[in-house]
Coordinates of C-alpha atoms in Angstrom, one line a residue:
Chain B
M1 CA 9.9 -6.7 21.9
A2 CA 9.1 -7.9 25.8
T3 CA 9.5 -11.1 26.2
P4 CA 6.3 -13.2 26.2
S5 CA 5.8 -13.8 29.7
R6 CA 5.8 -10.3 31.3
R7 CA 3.6 -9.4 28.3
T8 CA 1.3 -12.1 29.5
F9 CA 1.5 -11.6 32.7
L10 CA 1.1 -7.4 32.0
N11 CA -1.9 -8.3 30.3
A12 CA -3.2 -10.7 32.6
L13 CA -2.7 -7.5 35.2
G14 CA -4.0 -5.4 32.9
L15 CA -1.0 -3.2 32.9
S16 CA 0.2 -3.9 29.7
G17 CA 0.5 -0.9 27.1
V18 CA -0.7 -3.0 24.2
C19 CA -4.8 -2.1 24.4
A20 CA -7.6 -4.6 25.2
L21 CA -10.2 -3.4 22.8
G22 CA -7.6 -3.1 19.6
D23 CA -8.2 -6.9 19.5
R24 CA -11.7 -6.4 19.1
I25 CA -12.6 -5.6 15.1
L26 CA -16.1 -4.9 14.9
P27 CA -17.8 -6.7 12.2
P28 CA -18.6 -4.0 9.3
M29 CA -22.2 -4.0 9.9
M30 CA -24.0 -0.6 8.6
R31 CA -24.8 1.3 11.6
L32 CA -26.3 5.3 9.9
F33 CA -25.3 8.7 11.6
A34 CA -29.0 10.1 12.9
A35 CA -30.4 13.0 10.1
E36 CA -29.8 15.4 12.7
D37 CA -27.0 17.2 10.0
P38 CA -27.9 16.4 6.0
L39 CA -23.9 16.5 5.5
L40 CA -23.3 13.2 7.9
S41 CA -27.0 12.0 7.6
G42 CA -26.1 8.1 6.3
R43 CA -22.7 7.9 7.0
P44 CA -21.3 4.8 8.9
L45 CA -21.2 4.9 12.3
V46 CA -17.9 3.1 13.3
R47 CA -15.7 1.8 16.2
Y48 CA -12.0 1.5 15.5
P49 CA -9.2 0.6 18.6
E50 CA -9.5 2.9 21.3
K51 CA -12.2 4.6 20.2
T52 CA -15.9 5.1 20.5
D53 CA -18.4 4.8 18.3
L54 CA -17.1 7.7 14.9
I55 CA -18.4 9.5 11.8
L56 CA -16.6 7.6 8.8
L57 CA -15.0 9.8 6.9
T58 CA -12.6 6.9 4.7
S59 CA -11.2 3.5 6.5
R60 CA -8.2 3.3 4.8
P61 CA -6.2 5.1 6.2
P62 CA -8.9 6.0 8.8
Q63 CA -10.2 8.9 9.2
L64 CA -13.1 9.6 11.7
E65 CA -15.2 12.6 12.6
T66 CA -16.7 13.8 16.1
P67 CA -20.1 13.6 16.5
M68 CA -21.4 17.4 17.4
R69 CA -22.9 16.5 20.6
Y70 CA -19.7 16.0 22.3
F71 CA -19.1 19.7 21.8
D72 CA -21.2 20.7 25.3
R73 CA -17.8 20.1 26.8
A74 CA -14.0 21.6 26.9
I75 CA -12.6 18.6 26.9
T76 CA -13.6 16.2 24.3
P77 CA -12.8 12.5 25.5
N78 CA -9.9 10.8 24.0
E79 CA -12.4 8.3 22.6
A80 CA -13.9 10.7 20.5
F81 CA -11.3 12.5 19.3
F82 CA -11.6 12.3 15.4
V83 CA -9.1 10.9 13.1
R84 CA -7.0 12.4 10.0
Y85 CA -4.4 10.6 8.2
H86 CA -3.1 11.4 4.9
V87 CA -1.2 8.7 4.1
S88 CA -1.8 4.1 4.1
P89 CA -0.7 2.3 6.0
V90 CA -1.0 3.8 9.0
P91 CA 1.1 2.4 12.5
T92 CA -0.1 -0.3 13.8
R93 CA 2.4 -1.1 16.4
V94 CA 4.5 0.7 18.4
D95 CA 6.8 -0.9 21.1
L96 CA 8.2 1.6 23.4
D97 CA 11.1 -0.4 24.3
T98 CA 12.8 0.0 20.3
W99 CA 10.8 3.3 19.8
R100 CA 13.2 6.6 19.7
L101 CA 12.5 10.0 18.4
K102 CA 15.5 10.9 16.6
V103 CA 15.8 14.7 16.2
G104 CA 19.0 16.0 13.5
G105 CA 19.9 18.1 10.9
S106 CA 22.2 21.2 11.0
V107 CA 22.1 20.5 15.2
E108 CA 25.8 19.9 17.2
T109 CA 24.8 16.8 19.0
P110 CA 22.4 14.2 16.7
L111 CA 19.8 12.8 19.5
E112 CA 18.1 9.5 19.4
L113 CA 15.3 9.6 22.1
S114 CA 13.4 7.6 24.6
M115 CA 10.5 8.0 26.1
D116 CA 12.0 7.5 29.2
D117 CA 14.6 10.3 28.2
L118 CA 11.7 12.0 27.7
K119 CA 10.4 12.1 30.3
T120 CA 13.3 12.2 32.7
K121 CA 15.5 14.5 31.1
F122 CA 13.3 17.3 30.3
E123 CA 10.7 19.5 32.2
R124 CA 7.2 18.8 32.2
A125 CA 4.7 21.1 30.4
T126 CA 1.2 20.9 29.9
V127 CA -1.3 23.4 27.4
T128 CA -4.8 22.8 27.0
A129 CA -5.7 23.0 22.9
V130 CA -7.7 23.0 19.9
A131 CA -6.5 20.1 17.5
Q132 CA -8.6 21.7 14.7
C133 CA -8.4 20.1 10.9
S134 CA -7.5 22.5 7.8
G135 CA -10.8 21.3 6.5
N136 CA -13.4 21.4 9.2
S137 CA -16.8 21.5 7.5
R138 CA -15.7 21.4 4.1
G139 CA -18.8 19.7 3.0
R140 CA -20.5 23.1 3.7
F141 CA -18.4 24.6 1.2
S142 CA -20.9 25.8 -1.8
P143 CA -20.2 26.0 -4.4
R144 CA -18.6 22.0 -2.9
V145 CA -15.2 21.5 -3.1
N146 CA -13.1 18.4 -3.4
G147 CA -11.4 17.0 -0.1
G148 CA -12.3 15.3 2.7
Q149 CA -16.2 16.0 3.7
W150 CA -16.4 17.0 6.6
A151 CA -19.3 18.4 8.5
D152 CA -18.4 19.5 12.1
G153 CA -16.4 16.9 13.7
A154 CA -12.7 17.6 12.6
M155 CA -11.8 19.5 15.8
G156 CA -11.4 18.9 19.5
C157 CA -9.7 20.1 22.6
A158 CA -7.7 18.0 25.4
E159 CA -4.5 18.7 27.8
W160 CA -1.5 18.0 26.6
S161 CA 1.4 17.1 27.8
G162 CA 4.7 16.4 27.1
V163 CA 7.9 18.5 27.0
R164 CA 8.6 21.5 25.3
L165 CA 10.1 20.9 21.2
R166 CA 12.7 23.8 22.0
D167 CA 14.3 22.5 24.9
V168 CA 14.3 19.5 23.2
L169 CA 16.1 21.4 20.5
N170 CA 18.2 23.5 22.7
K171 CA 19.5 20.0 23.9
A172 CA 20.6 19.5 20.3
G173 CA 21.7 22.4 19.5
V174 CA 20.3 24.5 16.8
R175 CA 22.9 25.1 14.3
K176 CA 23.5 29.1 12.6
E177 CA 22.2 27.8 9.6
A178 CA 18.7 26.2 10.5
V179 CA 16.3 27.6 9.5
E180 CA 13.1 25.3 9.6
V181 CA 12.1 22.2 12.0
L182 CA 10.8 19.2 10.2
F183 CA 8.7 16.7 11.3
N184 CA 8.0 13.2 9.8
G185 CA 5.7 10.7 11.8
L186 CA 5.5 6.8 11.0
D187 CA 3.4 6.5 8.9
K188 CA 4.1 5.5 5.9
P189 CA 2.7 5.7 1.9
A190 CA 2.7 2.2 0.7
F191 CA 2.6 3.5 -2.2
P192 CA 6.7 4.9 -3.0
S193 CA 5.2 7.6 -5.5
V194 CA 3.1 9.1 -2.7
P195 CA 5.4 11.8 -0.8
D196 CA 5.5 10.7 3.4
F197 CA 4.0 13.4 5.2
M198 CA 5.5 16.1 6.8
K199 CA 5.3 19.4 8.3
S200 CA 8.1 22.7 8.7
L201 CA 7.9 25.4 11.7
D202 CA 10.9 27.7 11.4
V203 CA 13.1 27.7 13.9
S204 CA 12.6 31.0 15.7
R205 CA 8.8 30.1 15.5
I206 CA 10.0 27.4 18.1
L207 CA 12.0 28.8 20.1
D208 CA 10.6 31.8 21.1
D209 CA 6.9 29.8 22.0
P210 CA 7.2 27.6 25.1
N211 CA 3.5 26.2 24.2
I212 CA 4.7 24.0 21.0
L213 CA 5.2 20.3 22.7
I214 CA 6.1 17.1 22.1
A215 CA 2.9 15.6 24.1
F216 CA 2.9 11.9 25.0
Q217 CA -0.2 12.5 27.2
M218 CA -3.5 13.7 26.2
N219 CA -5.7 14.0 28.8
G220 CA -3.7 12.6 31.3
E221 CA -3.1 9.0 29.3
S222 CA -1.1 8.1 27.0
L223 CA -2.4 9.0 23.3
P224 CA -4.2 6.1 21.5
M225 CA -2.6 4.7 18.4
L226 CA -4.8 6.4 16.2
N227 CA -4.2 10.4 17.8
G228 CA -0.5 10.0 17.7
F229 CA 0.9 7.1 20.2
P230 CA 3.8 7.7 21.7
A231 CA 4.1 11.5 21.1
R232 CA 3.1 13.8 18.6
I233 CA 3.7 17.0 18.3
V234 CA 1.4 19.6 19.9
V235 CA 0.8 23.7 18.2
P236 CA -1.5 25.7 20.1
G237 CA -3.8 27.8 18.1
W238 CA -2.5 26.5 15.2
F239 CA -4.5 24.3 12.3
A240 CA -3.9 20.3 13.3
D241 CA -2.3 19.8 9.6
H242 CA 1.2 21.2 11.8
W243 CA 0.9 19.2 14.4
V244 CA 2.4 15.5 13.3
K245 CA 1.2 12.1 14.7
N246 CA 3.5 8.9 16.4
M247 CA 6.7 11.2 15.8
S248 CA 9.6 9.3 14.9
E249 CA 12.0 12.6 13.4
I250 CA 12.9 16.1 13.9
T251 CA 15.1 17.6 11.2
L252 CA 16.1 21.2 11.2
L253 CA 16.8 22.1 8.0
D254 CA 19.2 24.8 6.3
K255 CA 16.6 25.5 3.6
P256 CA 12.9 25.6 3.7
N257 CA 10.8 22.4 3.5
D258 CA 10.4 21.5 -0.1
N259 CA 8.0 18.4 0.6
F260 CA 4.3 18.6 -1.2
W261 CA 2.5 19.1 2.0
T262 CA 3.8 22.1 2.8
R263 CA 5.0 23.3 -0.9
A264 CA 1.3 23.1 -2.9
A265 CA -1.2 21.6 0.3
Y266 CA -2.2 23.5 3.0
R267 CA -2.4 26.6 1.6
I268 CA -4.7 29.6 1.6
P269 CA -5.1 32.0 -0.1
D270 CA -2.6 35.5 0.5
N271 CA -5.2 38.2 1.8
T272 CA -6.3 38.6 5.3
C273 CA -9.2 36.8 5.0
G274 CA -7.8 34.0 3.6
C275 CA -10.5 33.4 0.6
V276 CA -11.3 34.4 -2.8
E277 CA -14.6 35.4 -4.8
P278 CA -16.5 31.3 -4.5
G279 CA -15.8 29.6 -7.4
T280 CA -12.2 31.3 -8.3
S281 CA -8.3 30.7 -7.4
P282 CA -6.3 33.0 -5.5
S283 CA -3.1 34.7 -7.4
R284 CA -0.8 34.0 -3.8
T285 CA -0.7 31.3 -1.6
V286 CA 0.8 30.7 2.2
P287 CA 0.7 28.1 4.2
I288 CA -2.6 27.8 6.7
N289 CA -1.9 28.9 10.3
R290 CA -3.8 30.9 12.9
L291 CA -6.9 29.3 13.9
K292 CA -10.2 32.1 13.0
V293 CA -12.3 32.4 15.6
R294 CA -15.7 30.0 15.7
S295 CA -18.5 28.6 18.0
F296 CA -20.8 25.9 18.2
I297 CA -23.9 25.2 19.5
A298 CA -23.6 21.2 20.6
M299 CA -26.6 21.1 22.3
P300 CA -30.3 20.4 21.7
A301 CA -29.1 18.8 18.3
N302 CA -30.2 20.4 15.3
D303 CA -33.6 19.6 14.3
A304 CA -34.6 19.4 17.9
R305 CA -38.5 19.1 19.1
V306 CA -39.0 21.0 22.1
P307 CA -42.3 21.2 24.3
I308 CA -43.7 25.2 24.8
G309 CA -43.4 26.9 28.0
H310 CA -40.0 25.3 28.7
A311 CA -36.0 27.2 29.1
V312 CA -34.2 25.2 26.4
Q313 CA -30.7 24.9 27.7
L314 CA -28.2 25.7 25.2
K315 CA -24.9 24.5 25.3
G316 CA -21.6 24.7 23.3
I317 CA -18.1 26.0 22.9
A318 CA -16.4 28.6 21.6
F319 CA -12.0 28.8 20.2
D320 CA -9.8 30.8 18.6
G321 CA -6.4 30.7 17.6
G322 CA -4.8 31.5 20.9
S323 CA -6.0 35.6 22.0
G324 CA -8.9 33.8 24.0
I325 CA -12.4 34.4 23.6
S326 CA -14.3 37.0 25.3
E327 CA -17.8 37.0 24.7
V328 CA -20.4 34.3 23.0
Q329 CA -23.9 35.2 21.5
I330 CA -26.7 34.0 20.2
S331 CA -29.8 35.6 18.9
D332 CA -33.7 34.0 17.8
D333 CA -34.3 36.2 15.1
A334 CA -31.6 36.2 12.1
G335 CA -29.5 37.9 13.9
N336 CA -31.4 41.4 14.4
R337 CA -30.4 41.0 18.4
W338 CA -27.9 39.5 19.9
R339 CA -28.0 38.8 24.4
R340 CA -24.8 37.5 25.2
V341 CA -24.3 34.4 26.8
A342 CA -22.7 32.4 30.7
L343 CA -18.9 31.5 29.7
G344 CA -17.6 28.4 31.4
K345 CA -14.1 27.8 33.0
D346 CA -11.1 29.3 31.3
R347 CA -8.7 27.0 30.9
G348 CA -6.4 29.1 28.6
P349 CA -6.4 30.9 25.5
F350 CA -6.1 27.9 23.2
A351 CA -8.8 25.8 24.6
F352 CA -12.5 25.1 24.1
R353 CA -14.5 27.7 26.0
E354 CA -17.7 26.4 26.7
W355 CA -20.6 28.6 27.1
S356 CA -24.6 27.8 27.5
A357 CA -27.7 30.0 28.0
D358 CA -31.5 29.2 28.6
W359 CA -33.7 30.2 26.2
T360 CA -37.7 30.2 26.5
P361 CA -39.4 30.4 22.7
P362 CA -42.2 32.7 23.4
R363 CA -44.5 30.5 21.5
A364 CA -45.1 27.6 19.4
G365 CA -43.2 27.2 15.5
D366 CA -39.6 26.9 13.6
Y367 CA -36.4 28.4 14.9
R368 CA -33.6 29.4 13.9
I369 CA -30.7 29.8 16.9
L370 CA -27.6 31.7 15.9
V371 CA -24.3 31.9 17.2
R372 CA -21.1 33.8 17.2
A373 CA -17.9 35.0 19.6
F374 CA -15.7 37.6 19.7
N375 CA -11.9 37.2 20.3
T376 CA -9.6 39.5 22.7
L377 CA -8.5 40.9 19.5
G378 CA -12.4 41.7 18.4
E379 CA -12.8 39.6 15.9
S380 CA -15.1 37.7 15.2
Q381 CA -17.7 35.5 12.9
S382 CA -19.4 36.4 9.7
A383 CA -22.8 35.9 8.4
T384 CA -21.2 35.1 4.7
P385 CA -18.8 32.0 4.7
L386 CA -15.8 32.6 3.3
W387 CA -14.3 30.3 0.3
N388 CA -11.3 29.5 -1.2
P389 CA -10.4 26.5 -3.2
A390 CA -9.1 23.9 -0.6
G391 CA -12.3 24.3 1.4
Y392 CA -10.2 25.7 4.5
Q393 CA -10.9 27.4 7.4
R394 CA -14.8 28.1 7.6
N395 CA -15.4 29.9 10.5
V396 CA -19.4 31.7 9.5
I397 CA -22.2 32.2 12.3
E398 CA -23.5 28.6 13.0
Q399 CA -26.8 28.4 13.5
I400 CA -29.5 25.3 14.9
E401 CA -33.2 24.9 13.9
I402 CA -35.7 24.1 16.9
H403 CA -39.0 23.1 16.3
V404 CA -41.0 24.7 19.9
V405 CA -44.0 22.1 19.6
Chain O
M1 CA 5.2 -14.3 53.7
K2 CA 2.5 -12.7 52.4
R3 CA 5.2 -9.7 52.9
V4 CA 7.5 -11.1 50.9
I5 CA 4.7 -11.2 48.0
V6 CA 3.5 -7.7 48.1
L7 CA 6.9 -6.8 47.6
S8 CA 8.0 -9.3 45.4
F9 CA 5.1 -8.1 43.2
L10 CA 5.8 -4.6 43.9
I11 CA 9.9 -5.6 42.6
L12 CA 9.3 -7.6 39.7
V13 CA 5.8 -5.2 38.3
I14 CA 6.5 -1.8 38.8
P15 CA 9.5 -1.6 36.9
F16 CA 7.3 -3.6 33.9
A17 CA 4.5 -1.4 34.4
V18 CA 6.0 1.8 34.0
F19 CA 7.9 0.8 31.5
S20 CA 5.3 -1.1 29.6
V21 CA 6.1 -1.3 26.0
E22 CA 3.8 -1.6 23.6
K23 CA 0.7 -0.8 21.6
K24 CA -0.9 -2.7 19.0
I25 CA -4.3 -2.4 16.7
Q26 CA -5.5 -3.8 15.0
L27 CA -7.6 -2.0 11.9
P28 CA -11.1 -3.2 10.4
P29 CA -11.3 -3.9 6.2
D30 CA -12.4 -1.1 4.1
H31 CA -16.1 -0.7 5.3
P32 CA -18.8 -1.4 2.5
F33 CA -20.0 1.8 2.8
G34 CA -17.1 3.2 0.0
K35 CA -18.5 0.2 -2.4
L36 CA -18.8 2.1 -5.7
T37 CA -22.0 1.9 -8.0
A38 CA -21.4 -1.1 -10.0
G39 CA -22.0 0.2 -14.0
P40 CA -19.1 0.4 -17.1
G41 CA -15.8 1.3 -15.8
S42 CA -16.7 0.6 -11.9
E43 CA -14.3 -2.6 -11.6
L44 CA -11.2 -0.5 -13.1
T45 CA -12.0 2.8 -11.1
E46 CA -12.4 0.4 -8.0
K47 CA -8.6 -1.8 -9.2
K48 CA -7.0 2.0 -9.7
C49 CA -8.3 4.2 -7.3
G50 CA -8.2 2.0 -4.7
L51 CA -4.1 1.3 -4.5
C52 CA -3.7 3.9 -2.1
H53 CA -7.3 4.7 -0.1
S54 CA -10.4 3.4 0.2
T55 CA -12.4 4.5 -2.2
D56 CA -15.3 6.5 0.5
Y57 CA -12.8 9.2 -1.3
I58 CA -15.0 8.4 -4.3
V59 CA -18.1 8.2 -2.9
R60 CA -19.3 10.9 -0.8
Q61 CA -17.1 14.0 -3.6
P62 CA -19.1 17.0 -4.7
R63 CA -20.9 14.9 -8.3
G64 CA -19.6 16.3 -11.2
D65 CA -19.4 16.2 -15.0
F66 CA -16.4 14.2 -17.0
K67 CA -14.7 17.2 -17.2
R68 CA -14.4 17.9 -13.0
W69 CA -13.6 14.2 -12.7
Q70 CA -11.1 13.9 -14.9
G71 CA -9.2 16.9 -12.9
V72 CA -9.3 14.6 -9.8
V73 CA -8.3 11.7 -11.8
T74 CA -5.7 13.7 -13.6
K75 CA -4.6 15.1 -10.4
M76 CA -3.5 11.7 -8.9
I77 CA -1.3 11.3 -11.6
K78 CA -0.1 14.0 -11.5
V79 CA 0.6 14.6 -7.8
Y80 CA 1.0 10.8 -6.3
A81 CA 1.8 9.4 -9.9
A82 CA -1.0 7.0 -9.8
P83 CA 0.2 4.5 -12.6
I84 CA -3.0 4.6 -15.0
D85 CA -2.6 5.6 -18.8
E86 CA -4.6 8.4 -21.2
Q87 CA -7.2 5.4 -22.4
E88 CA -7.7 4.2 -18.6
V89 CA -8.0 8.4 -17.1
R90 CA -11.2 8.2 -19.9
T91 CA -13.1 4.6 -18.9
I92 CA -12.4 6.1 -15.4
A93 CA -13.8 10.0 -15.9
D94 CA -16.9 8.1 -18.1
Y95 CA -17.8 6.1 -14.9
L96 CA -17.4 8.8 -12.4
A97 CA -19.2 10.7 -14.5
S98 CA -22.2 8.6 -15.2
A99 CA -22.6 7.1 -11.6
Y100 CA -21.1 9.8 -9.4
G101 CA -22.2 12.2 -11.8
T102 CA -24.0 16.0 -12.4
A103 CA -27.6 14.9 -13.5
A104 CA -28.3 12.9 -9.6
A105 CA -29.3 16.0 -7.2
E106 CA -27.7 16.8 -4.7
T107 CA -28.1 19.4 -1.6
T108 CA -25.7 22.0 -1.3
K109 CA -28.1 22.9 1.8
P110 CA -26.8 24.6 4.8
K111 CA -28.0 22.6 8.4

């Protein structure tokens, strides 16, 4: 730890890593989320350290959802980025003087890297990529399923910078026997019988993919604590269960990882849709992996009232698992006719792709606007939601209601 | 003189700024939103089901009858070794089925 005088000095200059916001805890007043989405109406709006007003899913461990209005743009602000933890307590204090990222297990030379080592001994790499929780939109499953009842805000897109995971593995020297790489963060369950949250990836997957990062920056700033300070794993194109936060240890394994969070959790039916007949169980499962195509309308909000005779500006985002979005379409007649909309700047295949359209309602009344996207492989979204018992990877065609008055 | 001050500022502050060092946050207590509805068994449920996580894990779950809630409680015991005995399982599942049971209307309506 730094000396008090140095800390005080830095604080006074506003240069210290200590987050001023972090010390200001708002009283748990009941500020509620507006009723634009029935699933979210009545949930508290809360402000956590380094975050703006977000929708509370759970307080211990903290889990926070991003309101839909932030998805009118490609980059989700750090302060609005969703928060998802599995076990409690989560880390609340990290001192970079003592923090080390350990790389061990089946390697030639075990490493203990400081933040300075990461920043000076490896080439920098940056990728703009979507982090989406496997259970995003779980609350909309019908029949309903147990688990975090997210609406659609357990996703976000940021520009992640750090170093390539494969460069770090190569520096340590991967032994021939190693098959998987296990990630562990600083979150440690207080209750010893609760399995520590750890995730793994195949060694070959990491060595082949220059986009998998150990990221220590998010949109040009250090990560908020609740998004993984000081460093997190970034696996572009894959669901965020692999994006382990507040990283502390990387272990090369000679045998596949048998940890609960891989063996039993985060698994989908072993078929092309990752789905089963609603209400049934799959006979075989595999770990959840690549993101499916999704698209959303963020503006106007669901249930908006607009005046007749004016064009309404529609805005939103689309994404997929890394092939890139090629087309976004909207429909105002229940999907009979689709109209192609304008795409925004291409920030790479792993990023949110902004889209926008002007829509002029032909007459007064209630309208449903549908949106769907296609990726460069020709994959799209379906009008019938897929279902699985864990409530993973929903990607149905989304819609909002607009009242023209 | 001014130059000396600027120089010593740079020498003293820049290295610290670059390696600036500690991040610390303080989390709020469990939000009252997660508080369980009062009723027979609510205290036991609050106590047992609040050990590892806040009870807002419970209040927004799909509503369910005794069997469905018993399934949730059993999962907590089997998977996470929640310290809850046979008798308590019954009390808790009874409470949850009455406070968060199927009787209360529930919308699954898409937005």
